Tab-separated table of C-alpha atoms and ligand atoms in Angstrom:
chain	number	residue	atom	x	y	z
A	1	MET	CA	-1.000	38.001	-26.597
A	2	PHE	CA	1.035	35.220	-25.091
A	3	LEU	CA	-1.297	35.065	-22.114
A	4	ARG	CA	-4.474	35.006	-24.150
A	5	LYS	CA	-3.174	32.158	-26.225
A	6	ALA	CA	-2.027	30.176	-23.218
A	7	ILE	CA	-5.398	30.595	-21.617
A	8	ALA	CA	-7.254	29.495	-24.698
A	9	ILE	CA	-5.114	26.386	-24.731
A	10	LEU	CA	-5.488	25.692	-21.040
A	11	PHE	CA	-9.216	26.296	-20.888
A	12	GLY	CA	-9.841	24.477	-24.125
A	13	ALA	CA	-7.636	21.467	-23.623
A	14	SER	CA	-7.718	20.714	-19.942
A	15	THR	CA	-11.413	21.164	-19.298
A	16	GLY	CA	-13.017	20.375	-22.626
A	17	VAL	CA	-15.477	23.221	-22.118
A	18	VAL	CA	-16.281	25.746	-24.784
A	19	LEU	CA	-14.147	28.816	-24.687
A	20	GLY	CA	-15.912	31.805	-23.282
A	21	ALA	CA	-17.283	30.001	-20.233
A	22	SER	CA	-16.695	32.219	-17.239
A	23	PRO	CA	-13.575	31.544	-15.171
A	24	ALA	CA	-15.769	31.114	-12.110
A	25	ALA	CA	-17.744	28.379	-13.841
A	26	LEU	CA	-14.556	26.584	-14.776
A	27	LEU	CA	-13.241	26.874	-11.252
A	28	GLN	CA	-16.262	25.069	-9.832
A	29	ASN	CA	-15.140	21.726	-11.208
A	30	ALA	CA	-11.442	21.909	-10.554
A	31	GLN	CA	-9.566	19.532	-8.303
A	32	GLY	CA	-7.814	20.751	-5.205
A	33	PRO	CA	-6.953	19.595	-1.707
A	34	THR	CA	-9.690	17.633	0.062
A	35	ALA	CA	-11.295	18.749	3.318
A	36	LYS	CA	-9.380	16.002	5.094
A	37	GLN	CA	-6.071	17.152	3.628
A	38	LEU	CA	-6.824	20.728	4.634
A	39	SER	CA	-7.630	19.846	8.205
A	40	LEU	CA	-4.337	17.937	8.480
A	41	VAL	CA	-2.442	20.817	6.858
A	42	LYS	CA	-3.959	23.149	9.429
A	43	ALA	CA	-3.075	20.858	12.328
A	44	LYS	CA	0.545	20.713	11.148
A	45	LEU	CA	0.677	24.486	10.770
A	46	LYS	CA	-0.355	24.804	14.397
A	47	GLU	CA	2.191	22.212	15.496
A	48	THR	CA	5.182	23.547	13.586
A	49	ALA	CA	5.055	27.365	13.546
A	50	THR	CA	7.614	28.783	16.005
A	51	HIS	CA	9.448	31.760	14.497
A	52	SER	CA	8.080	35.298	14.690
A	53	TRP	CA	7.089	35.495	11.019
A	54	GLU	CA	5.649	31.988	11.075
A	55	LEU	CA	3.404	32.817	14.007
A	56	GLY	CA	2.454	36.143	12.444
A	57	THR	CA	1.638	34.443	9.166
A	58	GLU	CA	-0.301	31.803	11.074
A	59	THR	CA	-2.496	34.489	12.673
A	60	GLU	CA	-3.169	36.142	9.314
A	61	THR	CA	-3.958	32.754	7.794
A	62	TYR	CA	-6.521	31.952	10.479
A	63	LEU	CA	-8.090	35.371	9.973
A	64	GLU	CA	-8.495	34.701	6.273
A	65	TYR	CA	-9.414	31.030	6.538
A	66	ASP	CA	-11.597	30.887	9.677
A	67	TRP	CA	-12.704	34.473	10.293
A	68	ALA	CA	-13.031	35.919	6.818
A	69	PRO	CA	-15.427	38.773	7.726
A	70	THR	CA	-12.906	40.148	10.257
A	71	SER	CA	-9.869	39.898	7.950
A	72	VAL	CA	-9.018	42.808	5.660
A	73	PHE	CA	-10.440	40.755	2.784
A	74	GLY	CA	-13.839	40.862	4.501
A	75	ASN	CA	-16.630	43.255	3.717
A	76	ASN	CA	-16.182	46.502	5.675
A	77	PRO	CA	-13.980	45.008	8.452
A	78	ILE	CA	-12.416	48.252	9.733
A	79	PRO	CA	-12.860	49.056	12.493
A	80	PRO	CA	-14.050	45.759	13.922
A	81	PRO	CA	-16.718	45.956	16.644
A	82	HIS	CA	-15.329	46.380	20.164
A	83	ARG	CA	-17.170	43.194	21.045
A	84	LEU	CA	-16.784	40.558	18.377
A	85	PRO	CA	-19.858	38.429	17.683
A	86	SER	CA	-19.500	34.902	19.039
A	87	ASN	CA	-19.145	33.450	15.544
A	88	GLN	CA	-16.093	35.695	15.081
A	89	ASN	CA	-14.306	34.970	18.355
A	90	LEU	CA	-10.851	34.610	16.665
A	91	SER	CA	-10.063	31.860	19.179
A	92	ASN	CA	-7.061	30.384	17.344
A	93	VAL	CA	-5.686	33.852	16.557
A	94	PHE	CA	-5.880	34.973	20.173
A	95	ALA	CA	-4.432	31.668	21.409
A	96	ILE	CA	-1.265	32.792	19.629
A	97	THR	CA	-1.317	36.435	20.733
A	98	GLU	CA	-1.818	35.325	24.351
A	99	GLN	CA	1.360	33.252	24.093
A	100	ILE	CA	3.188	36.129	22.431
A	101	MET	CA	2.135	38.542	25.163
A	102	LYS	CA	3.209	36.099	27.880
A	103	LEU	CA	6.645	35.626	26.321
A	104	ARG	CA	7.189	39.302	25.741
A	105	ALA	CA	8.902	41.432	28.421
A	106	PRO	CA	6.521	44.290	29.335
A	107	ASP	CA	9.021	46.944	28.230
A	108	ALA	CA	10.151	45.169	25.052
A	109	GLU	CA	10.404	47.324	21.937
A	110	THR	CA	9.052	44.619	19.647
A	111	LEU	CA	6.423	41.895	19.810
A	112	PHE	CA	8.983	39.112	19.599
A	113	GLU	CA	12.719	38.980	20.240
A	114	ASP	CA	14.369	38.649	16.872
A	115	THR	CA	17.392	39.557	14.756
A	116	ALA	CA	14.976	40.579	12.019
A	117	ALA	CA	13.594	44.077	12.350
A	118	GLY	CA	10.639	43.327	10.110
A	119	ASP	CA	9.420	39.865	11.099
A	120	PRO	CA	7.943	40.578	14.567
A	121	ALA	CA	5.619	43.147	12.992
A	122	SER	CA	3.835	40.279	11.231
A	123	LEU	CA	2.108	39.667	14.571
A	124	GLY	CA	0.918	43.248	14.747
A	125	VAL	CA	-2.495	42.992	13.112
A	126	ALA	CA	-3.542	40.161	15.446
A	127	VAL	CA	-2.296	42.079	18.499
A	128	LEU	CA	-4.179	45.203	17.384
A	129	LEU	CA	-7.330	43.121	17.008
A	130	GLY	CA	-6.859	41.781	20.542
A	131	ASN	CA	-6.532	45.291	21.903
A	132	TRP	CA	-9.496	46.578	19.969
A	133	THR	CA	-11.924	43.791	20.828
A	134	ASN	CA	-11.107	42.825	24.388
A	135	ALA	CA	-11.371	45.410	27.111
A	136	ASN	CA	-8.983	43.420	29.322
A	137	TRP	CA	-6.169	43.512	26.823
A	138	SER	CA	-5.104	47.146	26.859
A	139	SER	CA	-1.503	45.923	27.262
A	140	TYR	CA	-1.870	44.699	23.671
A	141	GLY	CA	-2.354	48.267	22.497
A	142	ASP	CA	0.835	49.407	24.265
A	143	ALA	CA	2.743	46.492	22.782
A	144	ALA	CA	1.526	47.346	19.283
A	145	THR	CA	2.456	51.008	19.734
A	146	LYS	CA	5.945	50.080	20.928
A	147	GLN	CA	6.311	47.833	17.897
A	148	LEU	CA	5.215	50.670	15.633
A	149	ASN	CA	7.622	53.112	17.231
A	150	TYR	CA	10.449	50.616	16.901
A	151	LEU	CA	9.827	50.362	13.168
A	152	LEU	CA	9.426	54.096	12.674
A	153	TYR	CA	12.180	55.424	14.921
A	154	LYS	CA	14.688	52.665	15.802
A	155	ALA	CA	15.022	50.151	12.990
A	156	PRO	CA	17.880	50.949	10.586
A	157	ARG	CA	16.820	52.882	7.484
A	158	GLY	CA	18.331	53.521	4.104
A	159	SER	CA	19.050	57.082	2.957
A	160	ASP	CA	15.722	57.159	1.068
A	161	GLY	CA	13.832	56.178	4.226
A	162	VAL	CA	13.374	52.490	3.451
A	163	ILE	CA	13.030	50.476	6.678
A	164	SER	CA	15.572	47.669	6.942
A	165	HIS	CA	14.428	44.098	7.304
A	166	ARG	CA	17.372	43.471	9.641
A	167	THR	CA	18.378	44.911	12.997
A	168	GLU	CA	22.186	44.909	12.540
A	169	GLN	CA	22.439	46.726	9.199
A	170	VAL	CA	20.327	48.132	6.393
A	171	GLN	CA	19.350	45.134	4.314
A	172	LEU	CA	16.228	44.747	2.198
A	173	TRP	CA	14.390	41.442	1.872
A	174	SER	CA	11.338	40.975	-0.331
A	175	ASP	CA	9.767	39.081	2.622
A	176	SER	CA	9.506	42.358	4.518
A	177	VAL	CA	6.671	43.628	2.321
A	178	TYR	CA	4.417	41.012	3.912
A	179	MET	CA	5.620	41.614	7.483
A	180	VAL	CA	5.744	45.399	7.910
A	181	PRO	CA	3.470	47.467	5.618
A	182	PRO	CA	0.254	45.519	6.391
A	183	PHE	CA	0.807	46.265	10.092
A	184	LEU	CA	1.526	49.954	9.465
A	185	ALA	CA	-1.591	50.165	7.315
A	186	TYR	CA	-3.860	48.396	9.793
A	187	TYR	CA	-2.577	50.499	12.695
A	188	ALA	CA	-3.159	53.630	10.619
A	189	ALA	CA	-6.636	52.604	9.497
A	190	LEU	CA	-7.743	51.923	13.082
A	191	GLN	CA	-6.334	55.241	14.287
A	192	GLY	CA	-7.521	57.208	11.253
A	193	ASN	CA	-3.918	58.304	10.696
A	194	LYS	CA	-3.472	59.360	7.095
A	195	THR	CA	0.274	60.018	7.357
A	196	LEU	CA	0.925	56.540	8.655
A	197	LEU	CA	-1.338	54.999	6.039
A	198	LYS	CA	0.691	56.762	3.378
A	199	GLU	CA	3.878	55.404	4.966
A	200	SER	CA	2.661	51.824	4.513
A	201	TYR	CA	2.378	52.505	0.792
A	202	THR	CA	5.668	54.409	0.618
A	203	GLN	CA	7.584	51.520	2.175
A	204	ILE	CA	6.293	49.180	-0.520
A	205	GLN	CA	7.178	51.714	-3.207
A	206	LEU	CA	10.702	51.948	-1.792
A	207	TYR	CA	11.169	48.193	-1.542
A	208	ARG	CA	9.987	47.889	-5.117
A	209	SER	CA	12.437	50.555	-6.306
A	210	HIS	CA	15.307	48.537	-4.806
A	211	LEU	CA	14.299	44.940	-5.451
A	212	ARG	CA	12.408	44.837	-8.751
A	213	ASP	CA	14.488	43.392	-11.563
A	214	PRO	CA	13.680	45.499	-14.659
A	215	ALA	CA	14.619	42.709	-17.069
A	216	THR	CA	11.996	40.248	-15.801
A	217	GLY	CA	9.680	42.355	-13.640
A	218	ALA	CA	10.178	39.847	-10.820
A	219	TRP	CA	11.750	40.800	-7.518
A	220	ARG	CA	15.189	39.926	-6.253
A	221	HIS	CA	15.329	38.430	-2.785
A	222	ILE	CA	17.914	40.336	-0.716
A	223	LEU	CA	19.918	43.437	-1.608
A	224	GLU	CA	21.948	46.079	0.242
A	225	GLY	CA	23.958	45.245	3.341
A	226	SER	CA	27.054	43.072	3.668
A	227	TRP	CA	25.794	40.154	1.578
A	228	ASN	CA	23.046	39.600	-0.995
A	229	ASP	CA	20.747	36.985	-2.413
A	230	PRO	CA	20.016	38.577	-5.785
A	231	GLY	CA	18.143	35.594	-7.253
A	232	LEU	CA	14.425	35.828	-8.039
A	233	TRP	CA	13.311	33.857	-4.990
A	234	SER	CA	9.844	32.519	-5.704
A	235	THR	CA	8.484	32.772	-2.183
A	236	GLY	CA	9.772	36.328	-1.878
A	237	ASN	CA	7.811	37.342	-4.950
A	238	GLY	CA	4.719	35.842	-3.337
A	239	TRP	CA	5.374	37.577	-0.003
A	240	ALA	CA	5.691	40.929	-1.780
A	241	ALA	CA	2.603	40.489	-3.961
A	242	MET	CA	0.413	39.311	-1.062
A	243	GLY	CA	1.709	42.075	1.227
A	244	MET	CA	0.626	44.601	-1.404
A	245	LEU	CA	-2.853	43.098	-1.593
A	246	ARG	CA	-3.267	43.215	2.185
A	247	VAL	CA	-2.273	46.884	2.219
A	248	TYR	CA	-4.606	47.532	-0.722
A	249	GLN	CA	-7.498	45.962	1.189
A	250	THR	CA	-6.653	47.880	4.345
A	251	ILE	CA	-6.601	51.194	2.488
A	252	LEU	CA	-9.808	50.275	0.666
A	253	ASN	CA	-11.555	49.591	3.976
A	254	SER	CA	-10.203	52.718	5.664
A	255	LYS	CA	-11.865	56.090	5.658
A	256	PHE	CA	-9.150	57.352	3.303
A	257	SER	CA	-9.976	54.993	0.477
A	258	ASN	CA	-11.069	57.728	-1.942
A	259	GLU	CA	-8.135	59.993	-1.202
A	260	PHE	CA	-5.747	57.086	-1.834
A	261	SER	CA	-7.090	55.961	-5.179
A	262	ARG	CA	-3.729	56.401	-6.914
A	263	GLU	CA	-1.971	54.412	-4.215
A	264	ARG	CA	-4.570	51.645	-4.457
A	265	LYS	CA	-4.154	51.504	-8.201
A	266	ASP	CA	-0.369	51.272	-7.882
A	267	LEU	CA	-0.579	48.424	-5.398
A	268	ILE	CA	-2.769	46.413	-7.744
A	269	THR	CA	-0.563	47.177	-10.742
A	270	TRP	CA	2.587	46.187	-8.849
A	271	SER	CA	1.065	42.970	-7.578
A	272	TYR	CA	-0.230	42.182	-11.071
A	273	ASP	CA	3.281	42.804	-12.453
A	274	ILE	CA	4.769	40.250	-10.090
A	275	VAL	CA	2.247	37.609	-11.094
A	276	LYS	CA	2.807	38.401	-14.774
A	277	ALA	CA	6.558	38.080	-14.259
A	278	MET	CA	6.169	34.733	-12.486
A	279	VAL	CA	3.823	33.039	-14.944
A	280	PRO	CA	6.413	32.245	-17.648
A	281	TYR	CA	8.450	30.382	-15.044
A	282	GLN	CA	5.695	28.025	-13.952
A	283	GLN	CA	6.790	24.463	-14.753
A	284	SER	CA	4.626	22.170	-16.854
A	285	ASN	CA	3.271	20.314	-13.809
A	286	GLY	CA	2.270	23.586	-12.123
A	287	THR	CA	5.133	23.998	-9.682
A	288	PHE	CA	7.636	26.797	-9.394
A	289	LEU	CA	11.311	26.291	-8.759
A	290	ASN	CA	12.849	27.817	-5.643
A	291	TYR	CA	14.433	30.529	-7.801
A	292	LEU	CA	12.245	31.463	-10.740
A	293	ALA	CA	14.966	31.707	-13.349
A	294	GLN	CA	17.398	29.038	-12.125
A	295	PRO	CA	16.599	25.737	-13.855
A	296	SER	CA	19.008	23.967	-11.484
A	297	SER	CA	17.020	24.961	-8.395
A	298	PHE	CA	14.518	22.524	-6.925
A	299	ALA	CA	10.722	22.356	-7.301
A	300	GLU	CA	9.179	24.378	-4.461
A	301	SER	CA	5.572	23.975	-3.349
A	302	SER	CA	5.208	26.722	-0.763
A	303	ALA	CA	5.757	29.536	-3.277
A	304	THR	CA	3.489	27.660	-5.667
A	305	ALA	CA	0.616	27.769	-3.165
A	306	LEU	CA	1.224	31.450	-2.390
A	307	PHE	CA	1.278	32.270	-6.123
A	308	ALA	CA	-2.190	30.738	-6.466
A	309	ALA	CA	-3.460	32.590	-3.386
A	310	VAL	CA	-2.297	35.913	-4.828
A	311	ILE	CA	-4.056	35.253	-8.135
A	312	TYR	CA	-7.427	34.405	-6.557
A	313	ARG	CA	-7.255	37.577	-4.427
A	314	LEU	CA	-6.140	39.715	-7.345
A	315	ALA	CA	-8.855	38.335	-9.630
A	316	ALA	CA	-11.483	39.173	-7.013
A	317	ILE	CA	-10.194	42.758	-6.948
A	318	THR	CA	-9.570	43.306	-10.639
A	319	PRO	CA	-11.290	41.236	-13.328
A	320	SER	CA	-8.334	41.703	-15.685
A	321	ALA	CA	-6.371	39.322	-13.453
A	322	GLY	CA	-8.852	36.621	-14.423
A	323	VAL	CA	-6.393	35.742	-17.189
A	324	PHE	CA	-4.149	34.264	-14.514
A	325	LEU	CA	-6.745	31.929	-13.012
A	326	PRO	CA	-5.746	28.902	-15.122
A	327	TYR	CA	-2.205	29.189	-13.766
A	328	ALA	CA	-3.547	29.320	-10.227
A	329	GLU	CA	-5.702	26.273	-10.861
A	330	LYS	CA	-2.739	24.388	-12.208
A	331	ALA	CA	-0.679	25.351	-9.154
A	332	ARG	CA	-3.488	24.249	-6.862
A	333	LYS	CA	-3.727	20.865	-8.542
A	334	LEU	CA	-0.017	20.380	-7.972
A	335	ILE	CA	-0.464	21.329	-4.317
A	336	ALA	CA	-3.260	18.779	-3.881
A	337	ARG	CA	-0.827	16.035	-4.844
A	338	SER	CA	2.030	17.500	-2.817
A	339	ILE	CA	0.578	16.859	0.641
A	340	SER	CA	1.834	13.903	2.664
A	341	PRO	CA	-0.680	11.504	4.275
A	342	ASP	CA	-0.065	13.207	7.631
A	343	GLY	CA	-0.616	16.694	6.239
A	344	TYR	CA	2.832	18.102	5.478
A	345	LEU	CA	3.307	20.133	2.313
A	346	LEU	CA	6.023	18.306	0.345
A	347	ASN	CA	8.902	19.684	-1.746
A	348	VAL	CA	9.464	22.852	0.223
A	349	VAL	CA	12.335	25.225	0.757
A	350	ASN	CA	13.911	25.180	4.215
A	351	PRO	CA	12.325	28.176	5.974
A	352	ASN	CA	15.627	28.830	7.769
A	353	ASP	CA	17.837	28.595	4.708
A	354	PHE	CA	16.237	29.829	1.519
A	355	ALA	CA	18.830	28.121	-0.703
A	356	LEU	CA	18.158	24.622	0.605
A	357	ARG	CA	15.429	22.096	0.213
A	358	GLY	CA	13.706	21.409	3.536
A	359	ASP	CA	11.329	18.891	5.069
A	360	ILE	CA	8.807	21.043	6.871
A	361	SER	CA	7.674	24.566	6.111
A	362	PRO	CA	5.214	26.191	8.505
A	363	GLU	CA	4.788	29.093	6.079
A	364	GLY	CA	4.085	26.579	3.314
A	365	GLN	CA	1.374	25.012	5.481
A	366	ALA	CA	-0.102	28.497	5.875
A	367	PHE	CA	0.064	29.272	2.140
A	368	VAL	CA	-2.059	26.212	1.347
A	369	LEU	CA	-4.825	27.552	3.589
A	370	MET	CA	-4.432	31.088	2.226
A	371	MET	CA	-4.854	29.661	-1.254
A	372	GLU	CA	-8.065	27.905	-0.264
A	373	ALA	CA	-9.462	30.931	1.550
A	374	ALA	CA	-8.686	33.159	-1.419
A	375	ARG	CA	-10.296	30.778	-3.879
A	376	ARG	CA	-13.379	30.321	-1.708
A	377	ASP	CA	-13.785	34.099	-1.429
A	378	TYR	CA	-13.268	34.535	-5.163
A	379	LEU	CA	-16.049	32.053	-5.905
A	380	ALA	CA	-18.359	33.621	-3.316
A	381	ASP	CA	-17.841	37.035	-4.851
B	401	NAG	C1	-15.471	30.319	18.610
B	401	NAG	O1	-16.136	30.191	17.379
B	401	NAG	C2	-16.109	28.875	16.878
B	401	NAG	C3	-16.703	28.914	15.477
B	401	NAG	O2	-17.896	29.671	15.443
B	401	NAG	C4	-16.840	27.941	17.817
B	401	NAG	O3	-16.770	26.614	17.329
B	401	NAG	C5	-16.168	27.999	19.185
B	401	NAG	O4	-16.896	27.237	20.104
B	401	NAG	C6	-16.088	29.435	19.676
B	401	NAG	N1	-15.264	29.470	20.888
B	401	NAG	C7	-15.565	30.222	21.936
B	401	NAG	C8	-14.600	30.185	23.069
B	401	NAG	O5	-16.553	30.913	21.960
B	402	NAG	C1	-6.724	49.899	21.592
B	402	NAG	O1	-8.110	49.783	21.789
B	402	NAG	C2	-8.700	50.959	22.315
B	402	NAG	C3	-10.139	50.639	22.654
B	402	NAG	O2	-10.791	50.235	21.515
B	402	NAG	C4	-8.566	52.066	21.295
B	402	NAG	O3	-9.140	53.248	21.785
B	402	NAG	C5	-7.105	52.295	21.025
B	402	NAG	O4	-6.944	53.272	20.022
B	402	NAG	C6	-6.459	50.988	20.572
B	402	NAG	N1	-5.045	51.164	20.398
B	402	NAG	C7	-4.437	50.880	19.240
B	402	NAG	C8	-2.960	51.067	19.209
B	402	NAG	O5	-5.031	50.473	18.255
B	403	NAG	C1	-12.167	40.814	31.903
B	403	NAG	O1	-11.717	40.442	33.175
B	403	NAG	C2	-12.723	40.325	34.147
B	403	NAG	C3	-12.064	40.066	35.483
B	403	NAG	O2	-11.090	39.089	35.366
B	403	NAG	C4	-13.691	39.206	33.727
B	403	NAG	O3	-14.738	39.088	34.657
B	403	NAG	C5	-14.279	39.542	32.344
B	403	NAG	O4	-15.057	38.478	31.877
B	403	NAG	C6	-13.154	39.805	31.342
B	403	NAG	N1	-13.735	40.299	30.125
B	403	NAG	C7	-13.449	39.767	28.938
B	403	NAG	C8	-14.098	40.427	27.743
B	403	NAG	O5	-12.700	38.820	28.780
B	404	NAG	C1	0.208	59.499	12.908
B	404	NAG	O1	1.209	58.579	13.242
B	404	NAG	C2	2.515	59.146	13.342
B	404	NAG	C3	3.449	58.007	13.593
B	404	NAG	O2	3.093	57.332	14.770
B	404	NAG	C4	2.547	60.179	14.432
B	404	NAG	O3	3.815	60.778	14.500
B	404	NAG	C5	1.499	61.236	14.149
B	404	NAG	O4	1.427	62.132	15.239
B	404	NAG	C6	0.149	60.598	13.949
B	404	NAG	N1	-0.794	61.606	13.498
B	404	NAG	C7	-1.963	61.792	14.082
B	404	NAG	C8	-2.821	62.845	13.478
B	404	NAG	O5	-2.302	61.154	15.072
B	405	NAG	C1	7.145	18.935	-11.111
B	405	NAG	O1	8.154	19.177	-12.077
B	405	NAG	C2	9.442	19.469	-11.557
B	405	NAG	C3	10.367	19.771	-12.722
B	405	NAG	O2	9.893	20.851	-13.440
B	405	NAG	C4	9.951	18.290	-10.762
B	405	NAG	O3	11.209	18.586	-10.213
B	405	NAG	C5	8.965	17.990	-9.645
B	405	NAG	O4	9.355	16.857	-8.950
B	405	NAG	C6	7.563	17.791	-10.199
B	405	NAG	N1	6.658	17.729	-9.032
B	405	NAG	C7	5.758	16.771	-8.858
B	405	NAG	C8	4.979	16.815	-7.597
B	405	NAG	O5	5.575	15.883	-9.671
C-alpha cells in the first residue's frame, strides 16, 4: 500500500507522465551519469582498487559492464566457450588476474594474502574464467581449487556450518555474501557439482539467519566473534542483496536450474526483502545514510549506487520489483551529481573503516558502473 502510493506520487509528480506508463518507458528519459563521467569513474576504479575484495569486485564489474554476455547476467553464459570470441576477450579482467597470479605464491591456500577469509574468494570467478578459456592458464584452475578447499575445509566455521568472514575467529559480515557464495556457485556450475551448488545457497541462508534484523528486515553488519557492528550498514545490505542475485543467476544458468527452483525463489525473495527494508530509509534527495536507521550517520553514495544496481537487476528478474524502480532512478540521479570533475564518487564511507566518512572508495567507483550495467540490461530486456 505504502509503496503503491509512493510510486504513484513519484511517477506522477516527477515526470508529469500519465500513470500507467510502463516503468521502462519512464526510465528512457531519466537523468544519470554522462558517458564522460562514467569513463572517468572507470579510470579511477582502475587506479584505486588495491585490496582483495576491491580487485575482485573490479573484475566482476568489468564482466557486467564490458563483457555482459560472459557475466552470469548474460544469456546462457555457463559454461563459457573454451576459446572466447575476440569481442569477449575480457582484457581488463585478465589484466587483474594476471597480476593476482604473479603475486600469489604457487602453494598459497588463497588467491590473495589476507586477514579476511572471505574477501580473496571475490577474485574466484575471474580466475575460473581464465582457467576455462585459456589453455595456457591451467595454474589458474589449481589456484581456484585451492581457494575453494580453503573455504570448505580450513576457514573457521560456526556450529551450524556458516563459513566465517575472518581467518582468526568465527565472525559474520554481511559483505561476505558477495565475496564467497557467488564463487562457490560458479565453481559448482562449471563442474556440474550439485552438492557444491547447494552449499552456495546454504551459506546465504545461514548468513541471513544470523544477520537479518526481524524488526526492519534489513541486515546487521557484523555479528559473532569478539566484537560486533550491529548497525544496519547500508553497503552491507547491498553486498548481501547483490550476492544473492549473482548466485541466483549462476543457478539459473546451470544445468540444475529446474531442480533448484525453490532455492532460486528464496534468493529472489530474500533480495527483494532487503530492498523493501531499505526503501523507507532513502533520504529525500535519493541518498542513503551510512547506517540505514541512524539519522546521525553521514550521507553515503556508494551504498546508494549499489541499491540502484540491485533494483535494476531484480526488476529484470521479477516484474514485481518494478515497484522499486522509481527509488533506483532517484538514487541514480543523486549519483550523477555526486561525481567529482575528475571522476571520484563523492560522499563515501571509508572502505577501510566502515564507521568513517572517506575520500575515495574503489568499491563505490565499481558500484556506479554496476548500476549502469544493470540499468542498461534492464532496458535491453
Ligand atoms: C578486446 O576487445 C575489445 C573490445 O571488443 C577490443 O577493443 C580490444 O582491442 C580487444 N583486445 C584484444 C587484446 O584483443
Ligand atoms: C579448468 O579448465 C579446464 C579446461 O577447460 C577444465 O577441464 C577444468 O575443469 C577447469 N577447472 C576448474 C577448477 O574449473
Ligand atoms: C600459449 O602459449 C604458447 C607458447 O608460449 C603461445 O604460442 C600461445 O599463443 C599461447 N596461447 C594462448 C591462448 O595464449
Ligand atoms: C563436489 O564438490 C565437493 C567439494 O569440493 C566435493 O567434495 C565432491 O566430491 C564434489 N562432487 C562431485 C560429484 O564431484
Ligand atoms: C542529501 O541529503 C543528505 C541529508 O539527508 C545530506 O546530508 C547530503 O549532503 C545530501 N546530498 C547531496 C549530494 O546533496
